[in-house]
Tab-separated table of C-alpha atoms and ligand atoms in Angstrom:
chain	number	residue	atom	x	y	z
A	38	MET	CA	171.392	-20.835	89.714
A	39	ILE	CA	168.200	-20.397	87.740
A	40	ILE	CA	166.118	-17.243	87.508
A	41	ALA	CA	162.430	-16.996	86.605
A	42	ILE	CA	161.404	-14.110	84.334
A	43	LEU	CA	157.781	-12.995	84.361
A	44	ALA	CA	156.815	-13.118	80.678
A	45	LEU	CA	153.212	-11.962	80.572
A	46	GLN	CA	153.987	-8.815	78.590
A	47	GLY	CA	156.832	-6.371	78.044
A	48	ALA	CA	160.623	-6.635	77.744
A	49	PHE	CA	161.182	-10.128	79.160
A	50	GLU	CA	163.317	-11.477	76.283
A	51	GLU	CA	165.873	-8.721	76.752
A	52	HIS	CA	166.299	-9.730	80.402
A	53	GLN	CA	166.827	-13.325	79.335
A	54	LYS	CA	169.585	-12.167	76.955
A	55	MET	CA	171.300	-10.256	79.764
A	56	LEU	CA	171.270	-13.369	81.953
A	57	GLN	CA	172.647	-15.439	79.050
A	58	LYS	CA	175.543	-12.977	78.794
A	59	LEU	CA	176.207	-13.586	82.480
A	60	GLY	CA	176.030	-17.362	81.978
A	61	VAL	CA	172.951	-17.612	84.218
A	62	ASP	CA	170.079	-19.974	83.347
A	63	SER	CA	166.537	-18.662	83.259
A	64	PHE	CA	163.024	-19.642	82.283
A	65	LEU	CA	159.945	-17.661	81.283
A	66	VAL	CA	156.828	-17.594	83.440
A	67	ARG	CA	153.486	-17.369	81.639
A	68	ASN	CA	151.302	-19.441	83.945
A	69	LEU	CA	151.189	-21.272	87.271
A	70	SER	CA	152.888	-24.437	86.087
A	71	ASP	CA	155.844	-22.378	84.775
A	72	TRP	CA	155.937	-20.549	88.096
A	73	ASN	CA	156.010	-23.759	90.114
A	74	GLN	CA	159.428	-24.751	88.759
A	75	PRO	CA	162.373	-24.390	91.158
A	76	LYS	CA	164.017	-20.959	91.022
A	77	ASP	CA	166.554	-18.837	92.866
A	78	GLY	CA	165.198	-15.448	91.867
A	79	LEU	CA	162.615	-13.581	89.819
A	80	ILE	CA	162.811	-10.724	87.325
A	81	ILE	CA	159.698	-8.636	86.659
A	82	PRO	CA	160.294	-6.704	83.435
A	83	GLY	CA	159.168	-3.330	82.186
A	84	GLY	CA	156.154	-3.045	79.952
A	85	GLU	CA	152.666	-1.917	80.801
A	86	SER	CA	151.818	-2.561	84.442
A	87	THR	CA	148.056	-2.468	83.781
A	88	ALA	CA	148.293	-5.221	81.146
A	89	MET	CA	150.725	-7.251	83.239
A	90	LEU	CA	148.451	-7.088	86.266
A	91	ARG	CA	145.387	-8.055	84.268
A	92	ILE	CA	147.104	-11.159	82.851
A	93	ALA	CA	148.713	-12.058	86.204
A	94	LYS	CA	145.270	-12.000	87.834
A	95	ASP	CA	143.720	-14.093	85.046
A	96	GLU	CA	146.514	-16.652	85.485
A	97	ASN	CA	146.168	-16.642	89.295
A	98	LEU	CA	149.806	-15.691	89.597
A	99	LEU	CA	149.667	-12.678	91.905
A	100	GLU	CA	149.138	-14.473	95.205
A	101	PRO	CA	151.739	-17.262	94.687
A	102	ILE	CA	154.351	-14.744	93.543
A	103	ARG	CA	153.620	-12.464	96.508
A	104	GLU	CA	153.980	-15.399	98.912
A	105	GLU	CA	157.398	-16.397	97.544
A	106	ILE	CA	158.702	-12.824	97.685
A	107	GLU	CA	157.483	-12.501	101.262
A	108	LYS	CA	159.293	-15.757	102.087
A	109	GLY	CA	162.513	-14.197	100.745
A	110	LEU	CA	162.758	-15.035	97.028
A	111	PRO	CA	165.107	-12.427	95.512
A	112	VAL	CA	163.226	-10.243	93.017
A	113	PHE	CA	164.336	-7.562	90.571
A	114	GLY	CA	161.639	-5.276	89.162
A	115	THR	CA	162.373	-2.852	86.349
A	116	CYS	CA	160.028	0.005	85.445
A	117	ALA	CA	156.535	-1.591	85.321
A	118	GLY	CA	158.066	-4.341	87.508
A	119	MET	CA	158.821	-1.683	90.116
A	120	ILE	CA	155.169	-0.558	89.968
A	121	LEU	CA	154.004	-4.142	90.628
A	122	LEU	CA	156.221	-4.394	93.714
A	123	ALA	CA	155.359	-1.013	95.272
A	124	LYS	CA	153.108	-1.039	98.310
A	125	GLU	CA	151.718	2.300	97.167
A	126	VAL	CA	151.268	3.918	93.774
A	127	ASP	CA	150.000	7.446	94.267
A	128	ASN	CA	148.252	7.628	90.888
A	129	ASP	CA	146.947	4.080	90.489
A	130	ASP	CA	144.819	2.036	92.852
A	131	ARG	CA	144.934	-1.379	91.142
A	132	SER	CA	145.898	-4.216	93.459
A	133	ARG	CA	149.483	-5.335	92.961
A	134	LEU	CA	152.103	-7.583	94.534
A	135	ALA	CA	152.648	-4.724	97.012
A	136	THR	CA	155.639	-6.224	98.808
A	137	MET	CA	158.098	-3.307	98.920
A	138	ASP	CA	157.849	-0.295	101.232
A	139	ILE	CA	157.986	2.361	98.529
A	140	THR	CA	155.524	4.853	97.061
A	141	VAL	CA	155.767	5.112	93.288
A	142	HIS	CA	154.421	7.643	90.807
A	143	ARG	CA	153.481	6.115	87.421
A	144	ASN	CA	154.360	7.807	84.110
A	145	ALA	CA	156.281	10.291	86.201
A	146	TYR	CA	158.083	11.924	83.278
A	147	GLY	CA	154.978	12.559	81.186
A	148	ARG	CA	153.365	10.331	78.592
A	149	GLN	CA	154.587	11.910	75.344
A	150	LEU	CA	158.148	13.027	76.040
A	151	GLY	CA	158.707	10.426	78.693
A	152	SER	CA	161.528	8.485	77.007
A	153	PHE	CA	165.127	9.525	77.464
A	154	TYR	CA	168.661	8.269	78.047
A	155	VAL	CA	171.152	9.350	80.692
A	156	GLU	CA	174.336	8.039	82.241
A	157	SER	CA	174.238	8.309	85.968
A	158	ASP	CA	175.537	6.867	89.201
A	159	PHE	CA	174.267	3.639	90.754
A	160	LYS	CA	175.471	2.943	94.296
A	161	GLY	CA	177.910	0.049	94.425
A	162	ILE	CA	178.327	-0.082	90.632
A	163	GLY	CA	179.345	3.349	89.288
A	164	THR	CA	178.165	5.290	86.242
A	165	ILE	CA	175.803	3.233	84.109
A	166	PRO	CA	173.619	3.797	81.031
A	167	MET	CA	169.937	4.291	81.852
A	168	THR	CA	167.102	4.164	79.346
A	169	PHE	CA	163.777	5.517	80.607
A	170	ILE	CA	160.514	4.715	78.827
A	171	ARG	CA	157.418	6.337	80.335
A	172	ALA	CA	159.059	5.507	83.604
A	173	PRO	CA	157.834	5.705	87.169
A	174	TYR	CA	159.947	7.100	89.982
A	175	ILE	CA	159.889	6.504	93.705
A	176	CYS	CA	158.477	9.449	95.652
A	177	LYS	CA	158.769	7.982	99.140
A	178	VAL	CA	160.614	5.128	100.862
A	179	GLN	CA	159.938	3.699	104.294
A	180	GLU	CA	162.585	2.697	106.808
A	181	GLY	CA	164.669	-0.269	105.688
A	182	VAL	CA	164.752	0.770	102.039
A	183	ASP	CA	168.210	1.594	100.699
A	184	VAL	CA	168.310	4.245	97.939
A	185	LEU	CA	170.714	3.217	95.142
A	186	SER	CA	170.247	5.976	92.588
A	187	THR	CA	168.584	9.355	92.179
A	188	LEU	CA	168.025	11.605	89.194
A	189	ASP	CA	167.006	15.267	89.477
A	190	GLY	CA	166.086	14.703	93.108
A	191	HIS	CA	163.885	11.652	92.478
A	192	ILE	CA	164.700	8.102	93.530
A	193	ILE	CA	165.145	5.808	90.526
A	194	ALA	CA	166.640	2.675	92.130
A	195	ALA	CA	166.344	1.105	95.575
A	196	GLN	CA	166.573	-2.153	97.449
A	197	GLN	CA	164.936	-3.614	100.538
A	198	GLY	CA	166.056	-7.016	101.742
A	199	ASN	CA	165.476	-9.440	98.875
A	200	GLN	CA	163.875	-6.803	96.631
A	201	LEU	CA	165.650	-4.622	94.049
A	202	VAL	CA	163.895	-2.114	91.785
A	203	CYS	CA	164.788	0.506	89.199
A	204	SER	CA	162.824	3.003	87.094
A	205	PHE	CA	164.909	2.512	83.966
A	206	HIS	CA	165.557	-0.446	81.632
A	207	PRO	CA	169.042	-1.904	82.251
A	208	GLU	CA	168.193	-4.754	79.839
A	209	LEU	CA	168.037	-2.332	76.872
A	210	ASN	CA	171.722	-1.386	76.975
A	211	ASP	CA	174.823	-3.551	76.642
A	212	ASP	CA	175.964	-2.923	80.187
A	213	ILE	CA	175.396	-6.071	82.244
A	214	ARG	CA	176.417	-4.651	85.624
A	215	VAL	CA	172.957	-4.158	87.160
A	216	HIS	CA	171.989	-7.748	86.306
A	217	GLU	CA	175.339	-8.883	87.655
A	218	TYR	CA	174.597	-6.945	90.858
A	219	PHE	CA	171.263	-8.808	91.211
A	220	VAL	CA	172.870	-12.200	90.485
A	221	LYS	CA	175.603	-11.528	93.074
A	222	ARG	CA	172.933	-10.683	95.641
A	223	ILE	CA	171.249	-14.016	94.944
A	224	ALA	CA	174.555	-15.860	95.236
A	225	ALA	CA	175.243	-14.148	98.587
A	226	ASN	CA	171.724	-15.019	99.732
A	227	ARG	CA	172.257	-18.737	98.930
A	228	LYS	CA	175.397	-19.024	101.062
B	1130	LIG	N1	154.298	3.422	81.982
B	1130	LIG	C1	154.328	2.018	82.271
B	1130	LIG	C2	153.338	1.644	83.375
B	1130	LIG	O1	152.830	2.486	84.025
B	1130	LIG	C3	155.711	1.562	82.664
B	1130	LIG	C4	156.654	1.788	81.528
B	1130	LIG	C5	157.754	0.789	81.422
B	1130	LIG	O2	157.761	-0.272	82.059
B	1130	LIG	N2	158.675	1.088	80.554
B	1130	LIG	O3	153.093	0.493	83.559
């Protein structure tokens, strides 16, 4: 198994370290020729969605990535990655990958005091550490989206078919279980 990690901006190296801990190979995607390598899944990291989108457009990556996700490539988007995957963002109208039937609110916890840590429940895993950095949350899901975690009444993790998203940064703590969850989903998908 080999997983592509979008490495235009943000916390991509930390995701690569998590996959290394799981013994899973990965490669970084900075341009189209990186993207065209064979892969079994994609991670879109946290960072700044506006910067990521600008670079992705300059590199002509948006359309090819969208096509693969629509064909069923498993994808895991964290924080800004979740924003890129959302069909709707209620406070941003930039064009995105827009493959997942969720409505997201950017910088949902405020810009200044928006970073915090909690331990909370993730469906199918248990209590996990969650680091939020100027995070978005999901305000609405359409039919077919499975809610995996909520915090204070807001959805912070969900999945729909081949797509998995969370508001927080699982790559910034030592707990590998969310990455393991994604890898297991890919393995099940390949059978
Ligand atoms: N606030 C960022 C955005 O809107 C996301 C923050 C993050 O990925 N940690 O793109």
